[in-house]
Amino acid sequence: MFGFMSTVIQARNLQKHFGRVHALDGLDLDVQPGEIHGFLGPNGAGKSTTIRILLGLARPTGGEATVFGQNSRTDAVSIHCRLAYVPGDVSLWPNLTGGEAIDLLSRLRGIRSRDEYDRRKRHLLDVFELDPSKKGRTYSKGNRQKVALVAAFAVPAELYLLDEPTSGLDPLMEAVFRRELSERVADGGTVLLSSHILSEVEQLCSRVSIIRAGRRVEEGSLAELRRLTRTEVSFSAANLTEADLAGIPAARDVRIDSGRVAFTVDSATLLEALPVLAALRVEGLTITPPSLEELFLRHYGLDRNDAQPPTAAVAAEPAHARHARSGR
Amino acid sequence: MTGLGSLLRQRIRRDRVQVLSWLLAIGALVFFAATALEDNFGGQAQREVLLRLATANPAIVVLRGPPQGADFDALFIFSIFAFLGLLAGLVNTFLAVRHFRAEEETGRAELVAATPIPRLLPLTATLLWGLIVNLLLALMVSGCCVAAGLDVAGSILTGVALGAIGISFLAVGLLASELMLTSRAANGIAAGTVVLAYLARGVGDALGAVSDDGLFVTSAWPSWLSPIGWGLASHPFTANDATPLVLNVGLATVLVASACLLHVRRDSGASVFGAGRGRATARATLSGSLGLAWRLQWPSVIGWALGAALLGAFGGALGTIAGSDGATNPIAEQLRALSGDGESLSQAFLSVIFTAVGILAAGCAVQAVIRARQEEAVTTAELVLAAPVRRVRWLADYLAVGIAAVLIVLIVAAVAASLSAAAVDAEEGAARDAFASALAQLPAALLYLSLVALVFVLWPRFTAPVGWGVLVAGAFLGLFGKLVGLPEWAENLSPFSHTPVALGTEVDWSGGFVMIALALVAGVGASVLLERRDIASM
Ligand SMILES: Nc1ncnc2c1ncn2[C@@H]1O[C@H](COP(=O)(O)OP(=O)(O)O)[C@@H](O)[C@H]1O
Ligand SMILES: [Mg+2]
């Protein structure tokens, strides 16, 4: 199939203006086949807008987006044959039951094998514990979400566009969702999963794009991104002088708190600090592994970083690491 | 008490424009009906002719009420009171449901209920606001009657009786909100009850005993099942007896008490009926966007079709009048002024009735497009359009359902008219006339369909207000433009002014062809432009 081996989603310099609001401001996005791509950003960052452009529902003010190598706008119908979509805030038809909505949406996408479909649907209704004979208006937010998920997973797709798919689900159902999603990917699907919750993305995604105010500020695999984060080191302050502490290489944001010294260090330079700590014979040493949360919250919370390239910002702004750590 | 005060203020603030417009419209209707009757039926002899015609034809009594003699003020009550009762009922049921079930459905009621106020307080505030509105209605109607020069005591009773009818239906609306899960269902049940009450008294009045001089009707028992019937039974200006209104107040008390009892026992957001269950799998017909569009719209299509059946049956039955009196009678002149169509009196009747059917059909068309907009606004359209469904196809499916609905309405009306004409032994050719009149209504309805579709594509947010607005404006210009003496160009703005002349000697279908051509252009324009815009709820 055309575009099978190449990039599944490619967006270049996407702009979307709503009057004076610039929802997207030069956004790039690349999603490769077979990956679960986390699309992370705070509320209002432009995640839903991007997905709606990829679906051809909205038209970009500038830039272009291709899905399976086809133009998201002009080739929408042929793209839609190959994808499944779960909106961020699922609305259902008040008078249709959940089961009817699932059947309708699946039929619209095209059921290739009846038996296969029935089997899958029964399985999904079962694991998501969804009662399909209730009318749409009586479902809670979480159950509406489940209806959309069952409809998306009941017919196999090459691409799943999931806009904050777990926002109404309880933790048990989130686990079910992760399991089902992994199976879809094992079957050869690609996923773009938008979220504003890092832990969800950390558990599921192989690659992540972090966006903020309509731009991509970070992109890479989880391991690559972790390398951008800082490790926290702490030990007992007893018998140590200011000068001792000043001699630790690459340490930033050094502070003493209830009898313990703490500092952060770039994950890549941690090893340089260790021999010095050993020489000081520090006691009660703890080294807390890097968390993406830190990186993530930095992009969430900081407007003054916007002007700087994101990687530089990581090293330059350690004060926020502490902030991030205490949130963990 | 401050809680009640602020809830009441919130209701007043939300409703003030709407309620004020209703009150002014009803007041104007009362005033102008009284003065127009004065102008057209000022003479006793004229009124007697009119009333004998009416009592000889049950169809008229069904719509109007039981005549109480040929005095001018009695004729006023006969011609308009039942209709005013219908309006008062609808205003009240919509008011009750708007502040009650609709609030629960959207979850806003829960926000209010979470504050430390007594459970029944919102209901009390709605009831109080409804009572105030009915008091205002009574004052408005009484005032306008007096202003039109009618007797004061009778004028006051007219207002009070309408207020009492309103209060009964306010209670019906409150109870329906307790019973049904959605505001749509509650409105349907409550408004249905109003129409049923109107029809029950219609049947009772039509079955009533006619006096020997043909100027009085004593209603039969079905009228006594209806709050509107009780209002009529107070016979303002003639018997002037308020006793039957005790029934209205009594019914309201019982219904409000039941609503309160149900209310304190149930959960917020729950209801007595409508647990909301259905089939677990979709029927084979629900497999595409056309099936969906039909599924979403058929209940309202049936509603419109029922209206069309009633109108058609009424129009067909009126055919007998033509035989009962020559073309010299006063109604004929009125009708000619309204439509200008038709040779015989029965043809004139038929074309007036079918103009109303045409408005219903156009309403059906407008609603079909508004449905598409609603789908977009609540984002369910996104689910469909994210599947391999072309946008043009999606819109076309809603328009197709609109066209089907228009055809159903017109055909049902024509069939009903033919059947009822046959039942009353109307003159020959009635069925042919009915079908020709129905066909003549098709172009205007189609033009409305695609014009509103164009509005939907260009200014989606305004689909509903513009859609209903142009329908009402078009209906007014087309029907009354001539009567109220508007310039010709204003009248020509209305599609209904160009509806083909299907009956009589000057048959002319050209207006229809022009409208169909315009409809096609607008429809194609809408399809092309839809591809260029965003699908968005805002
Ligand atoms: N139809 C619209 N009209 C005006 N502003 C919009 C519209 N849709 C989105 N926005 C704005 O665009 C920005 C991005 O929104 P969205 O893509 O929904 O963010 P996210 O999904 O990341 O939370 C927000 O500031 C939002 O208010
Ligand atoms: Mg969003």
Short mmCIF file of N, CA, C and O in Angstrom, two decimals, chain B residues 382-456:
data_model
loop_
_atom_site.label_atom_id
_atom_site.label_comp_id
_atom_site.label_asym_id
_atom_site.label_seq_id
_atom_site.Cartn_x
_atom_site.Cartn_y
_atom_site.Cartn_z
N GLU B 382 -19.32 15.00 13.71
CA GLU B 382 -17.91 14.68 13.60
C GLU B 382 -17.66 13.17 13.54
O GLU B 382 -16.79 12.70 12.81
N LEU B 383 -18.42 12.43 14.36
CA LEU B 383 -18.24 10.98 14.37
C LEU B 383 -18.52 10.41 12.99
O LEU B 383 -17.83 9.51 12.52
N VAL B 384 -19.56 10.93 12.35
CA VAL B 384 -19.94 10.43 11.03
C VAL B 384 -18.93 10.89 9.98
O VAL B 384 -18.51 10.11 9.12
N LEU B 385 -18.52 12.15 10.07
CA LEU B 385 -17.64 12.70 9.04
C LEU B 385 -16.19 12.25 9.20
O LEU B 385 -15.38 12.42 8.30
N ALA B 386 -15.85 11.65 10.35
CA ALA B 386 -14.52 11.06 10.51
C ALA B 386 -14.50 9.66 9.90
O ALA B 386 -13.45 9.05 9.77
N ALA B 387 -15.67 9.14 9.55
CA ALA B 387 -15.75 7.87 8.82
C ALA B 387 -15.71 8.23 7.33
O ALA B 387 -15.84 9.40 6.97
N PRO B 388 -15.52 7.23 6.47
CA PRO B 388 -15.47 7.57 5.04
C PRO B 388 -16.84 7.99 4.49
O PRO B 388 -17.46 7.26 3.73
N VAL B 389 -17.29 9.15 4.89
CA VAL B 389 -18.55 9.69 4.38
C VAL B 389 -18.24 11.07 3.82
O VAL B 389 -17.69 11.92 4.54
N ARG B 390 -18.54 11.27 2.56
CA ARG B 390 -18.27 12.59 1.97
C ARG B 390 -19.21 13.62 2.59
O ARG B 390 -20.36 13.34 2.87
N ARG B 391 -18.68 14.82 2.77
CA ARG B 391 -19.49 15.88 3.36
C ARG B 391 -20.74 16.17 2.56
O ARG B 391 -21.82 16.36 3.10
N VAL B 392 -20.56 16.24 1.24
CA VAL B 392 -21.69 16.54 0.36
C VAL B 392 -22.77 15.48 0.56
O VAL B 392 -23.96 15.78 0.64
N ARG B 393 -22.33 14.24 0.67
CA ARG B 393 -23.24 13.14 0.84
C ARG B 393 -24.01 13.30 2.16
O ARG B 393 -25.22 13.10 2.24
N TRP B 394 -23.27 13.68 3.19
CA TRP B 394 -23.86 13.84 4.51
C TRP B 394 -24.96 14.90 4.47
O TRP B 394 -26.08 14.67 4.92
N LEU B 395 -24.66 16.06 3.88
CA LEU B 395 -25.67 17.12 3.78
C LEU B 395 -26.83 16.66 2.91
O LEU B 395 -28.01 16.86 3.26
N ALA B 396 -26.48 16.01 1.79
CA ALA B 396 -27.53 15.57 0.87
C ALA B 396 -28.49 14.62 1.57
O ALA B 396 -29.69 14.63 1.29
N ASP B 397 -27.98 13.82 2.49
CA ASP B 397 -28.85 12.87 3.18
C ASP B 397 -29.88 13.60 4.05
O ASP B 397 -31.04 13.20 4.12
N TYR B 398 -29.43 14.67 4.71
CA TYR B 398 -30.39 15.45 5.50
C TYR B 398 -31.40 16.13 4.59
O TYR B 398 -32.59 16.21 4.90
N LEU B 399 -30.93 16.63 3.44
CA LEU B 399 -31.85 17.27 2.51
C LEU B 399 -32.82 16.25 1.92
O LEU B 399 -34.00 16.54 1.73
N ALA B 400 -32.32 15.03 1.68
CA ALA B 400 -33.19 13.98 1.14
C ALA B 400 -34.30 13.67 2.13
O ALA B 400 -35.47 13.52 1.75
N VAL B 401 -33.93 13.59 3.40
CA VAL B 401 -34.97 13.34 4.41
C VAL B 401 -35.94 14.52 4.45
O VAL B 401 -37.15 14.34 4.59
N GLY B 402 -35.41 15.73 4.27
CA GLY B 402 -36.27 16.90 4.22
C GLY B 402 -37.27 16.81 3.06
O GLY B 402 -38.46 17.07 3.23
N ILE B 403 -36.76 16.41 1.89
CA ILE B 403 -37.65 16.29 0.72
C ILE B 403 -38.70 15.21 0.98
O ILE B 403 -39.90 15.40 0.72
N ALA B 404 -38.25 14.08 1.54
CA ALA B 404 -39.20 13.00 1.83
C ALA B 404 -40.26 13.50 2.81
O ALA B 404 -41.47 13.24 2.63
N ALA B 405 -39.84 14.26 3.81
CA ALA B 405 -40.78 14.75 4.81
C ALA B 405 -41.80 15.69 4.17
O ALA B 405 -43.00 15.61 4.44
N VAL B 406 -41.31 16.57 3.29
CA VAL B 406 -42.21 17.49 2.60
C VAL B 406 -43.24 16.71 1.79
O VAL B 406 -44.45 16.98 1.84
N LEU B 407 -42.75 15.71 1.05
CA LEU B 407 -43.67 14.91 0.23
C LEU B 407 -44.69 14.19 1.10
O LEU B 407 -45.89 14.16 0.78
N ILE B 408 -44.22 13.65 2.22
CA ILE B 408 -45.15 12.93 3.11
C ILE B 408 -46.23 13.89 3.61
O ILE B 408 -47.43 13.58 3.57
N VAL B 409 -45.82 15.06 4.05
CA VAL B 409 -46.79 16.04 4.57
C VAL B 409 -47.82 16.39 3.48
O VAL B 409 -49.03 16.39 3.73
N LEU B 410 -47.33 16.65 2.28
CA LEU B 410 -48.26 17.08 1.22
C LEU B 410 -49.18 15.95 0.82
O LEU B 410 -50.40 16.15 0.64
N ILE B 411 -48.63 14.74 0.69
CA ILE B 411 -49.46 13.61 0.26
C ILE B 411 -50.50 13.28 1.33
O ILE B 411 -51.68 13.06 1.03
N VAL B 412 -50.06 13.28 2.59
CA VAL B 412 -51.00 12.97 3.67
C VAL B 412 -52.14 13.99 3.67
O VAL B 412 -53.31 13.63 3.80
N ALA B 413 -51.80 15.26 3.50
CA ALA B 413 -52.84 16.29 3.50
C ALA B 413 -53.81 16.07 2.33
O ALA B 413 -55.04 16.16 2.50
N ALA B 414 -53.25 15.76 1.16
CA ALA B 414 -54.11 15.58 -0.01
C ALA B 414 -55.01 14.37 0.16
O ALA B 414 -56.21 14.41 -0.15
N VAL B 415 -54.45 13.27 0.69
CA VAL B 415 -55.26 12.07 0.89
C VAL B 415 -56.35 12.34 1.93
O VAL B 415 -57.52 11.99 1.72
N ALA B 416 -55.96 13.02 3.03
CA ALA B 416 -56.96 13.31 4.07
C ALA B 416 -58.07 14.19 3.51
O ALA B 416 -59.25 13.97 3.78
N ALA B 417 -57.68 15.18 2.70
CA ALA B 417 -58.70 16.07 2.12
C ALA B 417 -59.63 15.29 1.20
O ALA B 417 -60.85 15.46 1.24
N SER B 418 -59.05 14.40 0.39
CA SER B 418 -59.89 13.62 -0.53
C SER B 418 -60.85 12.73 0.24
O SER B 418 -62.03 12.64 -0.09
N LEU B 419 -60.33 12.06 1.28
CA LEU B 419 -61.18 11.15 2.05
C LEU B 419 -62.31 11.91 2.74
O LEU B 419 -63.47 11.50 2.70
N SER B 420 -61.96 13.04 3.36
CA SER B 420 -63.01 13.73 4.11
C SER B 420 -64.00 14.38 3.14
O SER B 420 -65.18 14.47 3.43
N ALA B 421 -63.51 14.80 1.96
CA ALA B 421 -64.44 15.33 0.97
C ALA B 421 -65.41 14.25 0.53
O ALA B 421 -66.61 14.48 0.39
N ALA B 422 -64.86 13.04 0.33
CA ALA B 422 -65.73 11.92 -0.07
C ALA B 422 -66.73 11.61 1.04
O ALA B 422 -67.91 11.34 0.79
N ALA B 423 -66.28 11.71 2.30
CA ALA B 423 -67.13 11.36 3.43
C ALA B 423 -68.30 12.34 3.57
O ALA B 423 -69.38 11.96 4.01
N VAL B 424 -68.08 13.61 3.22
CA VAL B 424 -69.19 14.57 3.35
C VAL B 424 -69.89 14.82 2.01
O VAL B 424 -70.65 15.77 1.87
N ASP B 425 -69.62 13.94 1.04
CA ASP B 425 -70.25 14.07 -0.28
C ASP B 425 -70.01 15.44 -0.91
O ASP B 425 -70.94 16.13 -1.31
N ALA B 426 -68.76 15.84 -0.93
CA ALA B 426 -68.45 17.14 -1.54
C ALA B 426 -68.63 17.06 -3.05
O ALA B 426 -68.86 15.98 -3.59
N GLU B 427 -68.49 18.19 -3.71
CA GLU B 427 -68.69 18.19 -5.16
C GLU B 427 -67.63 17.36 -5.86
O GLU B 427 -66.59 17.05 -5.29
N GLU B 428 -67.88 17.08 -7.07
CA GLU B 428 -66.98 16.23 -7.83
C GLU B 428 -65.62 16.91 -8.03
O GLU B 428 -65.53 18.12 -8.01
N GLY B 429 -64.60 16.12 -8.21
CA GLY B 429 -63.29 16.71 -8.49
C GLY B 429 -62.55 17.19 -7.27
O GLY B 429 -61.47 17.77 -7.38
N ALA B 430 -63.12 16.95 -6.08
CA ALA B 430 -62.47 17.44 -4.87
C ALA B 430 -61.10 16.80 -4.70
O ALA B 430 -60.14 17.47 -4.32
N ALA B 431 -61.02 15.50 -4.98
CA ALA B 431 -59.75 14.80 -4.79
C ALA B 431 -58.70 15.36 -5.75
O ALA B 431 -57.55 15.61 -5.36
N ARG B 432 -59.10 15.56 -6.99
CA ARG B 432 -58.16 16.10 -7.98
C ARG B 432 -57.67 17.47 -7.53
O ARG B 432 -56.48 17.78 -7.57
N ASP B 433 -58.62 18.30 -7.07
CA ASP B 433 -58.24 19.63 -6.59
C ASP B 433 -57.26 19.54 -5.43
O ASP B 433 -56.30 20.31 -5.35
N ALA B 434 -57.53 18.60 -4.53
CA ALA B 434 -56.68 18.47 -3.35
C ALA B 434 -55.25 18.13 -3.76
O ALA B 434 -54.29 18.74 -3.28
N PHE B 435 -55.11 17.16 -4.67
CA PHE B 435 -53.76 16.76 -5.07
C PHE B 435 -53.06 17.87 -5.85
O PHE B 435 -51.86 18.10 -5.68
N ALA B 436 -53.82 18.59 -6.68
CA ALA B 436 -53.21 19.70 -7.42
C ALA B 436 -52.74 20.77 -6.44
O ALA B 436 -51.63 21.31 -6.56
N SER B 437 -53.59 21.08 -5.43
CA SER B 437 -53.20 22.11 -4.45
C SER B 437 -51.96 21.67 -3.69
O SER B 437 -51.09 22.48 -3.39
N ALA B 438 -51.91 20.37 -3.35
CA ALA B 438 -50.75 19.88 -2.61
C ALA B 438 -49.49 20.02 -3.45
O ALA B 438 -48.44 20.48 -2.96
N LEU B 439 -49.58 19.63 -4.71
CA LEU B 439 -48.42 19.69 -5.59
C LEU B 439 -47.92 21.14 -5.72
O LEU B 439 -46.72 21.40 -5.76
N ALA B 440 -48.88 22.07 -5.73
CA ALA B 440 -48.51 23.48 -5.88
C ALA B 440 -47.66 23.97 -4.71
O ALA B 440 -46.90 24.93 -4.85
N GLN B 441 -47.77 23.31 -3.56
CA GLN B 441 -47.01 23.75 -2.38
C GLN B 441 -45.56 23.27 -2.41
O GLN B 441 -44.73 23.73 -1.62
N LEU B 442 -45.28 22.30 -3.29
CA LEU B 442 -43.95 21.68 -3.28
C LEU B 442 -42.81 22.68 -3.55
O LEU B 442 -41.83 22.70 -2.79
N PRO B 443 -42.91 23.53 -4.58
CA PRO B 443 -41.75 24.39 -4.90
C PRO B 443 -41.33 25.29 -3.74
O PRO B 443 -40.13 25.39 -3.46
N ALA B 444 -42.28 25.94 -3.08
CA ALA B 444 -41.90 26.85 -2.00
C ALA B 444 -41.18 26.09 -0.89
O ALA B 444 -40.17 26.54 -0.35
N ALA B 445 -41.69 24.89 -0.57
CA ALA B 445 -41.06 24.10 0.49
C ALA B 445 -39.63 23.72 0.10
O ALA B 445 -38.70 23.80 0.91
N LEU B 446 -39.44 23.34 -1.17
CA LEU B 446 -38.10 22.97 -1.62
C LEU B 446 -37.16 24.17 -1.61
O LEU B 446 -35.98 24.07 -1.26
N LEU B 447 -37.71 25.33 -1.97
CA LEU B 447 -36.89 26.54 -1.95
C LEU B 447 -36.44 26.83 -0.51
O LEU B 447 -35.28 27.16 -0.26
N TYR B 448 -37.36 26.69 0.44
CA TYR B 448 -36.98 26.88 1.84
C TYR B 448 -35.89 25.90 2.24
O TYR B 448 -34.93 26.25 2.92
N LEU B 449 -36.05 24.66 1.82
CA LEU B 449 -35.07 23.63 2.17
C LEU B 449 -33.67 24.07 1.76
O LEU B 449 -32.72 24.08 2.55
N SER B 450 -33.52 24.46 0.49
CA SER B 450 -32.14 24.73 0.07
C SER B 450 -31.67 26.11 0.49
O SER B 450 -30.47 26.30 0.68
N LEU B 451 -32.58 27.07 0.66
CA LEU B 451 -32.13 28.37 1.17
C LEU B 451 -31.59 28.23 2.59
O LEU B 451 -30.53 28.77 2.92
N VAL B 452 -32.31 27.49 3.42
CA VAL B 452 -31.84 27.32 4.80
C VAL B 452 -30.56 26.48 4.81
O VAL B 452 -29.67 26.71 5.62
N ALA B 453 -30.44 25.55 3.85
CA ALA B 453 -29.19 24.78 3.75
C ALA B 453 -28.02 25.71 3.44
O ALA B 453 -26.92 25.55 3.98
N LEU B 454 -28.28 26.69 2.59
CA LEU B 454 -27.24 27.65 2.25
C LEU B 454 -26.85 28.47 3.49
O LEU B 454 -25.66 28.70 3.75
N VAL B 455 -27.84 28.88 4.25
CA VAL B 455 -27.57 29.60 5.51
C VAL B 455 -26.74 28.71 6.43
O VAL B 455 -25.76 29.15 7.04
N PHE B 456 -27.12 27.43 6.49
CA PHE B 456 -26.40 26.47 7.35
C PHE B 456 -24.92 26.39 6.95
O PHE B 456 -24.04 26.31 7.81
#
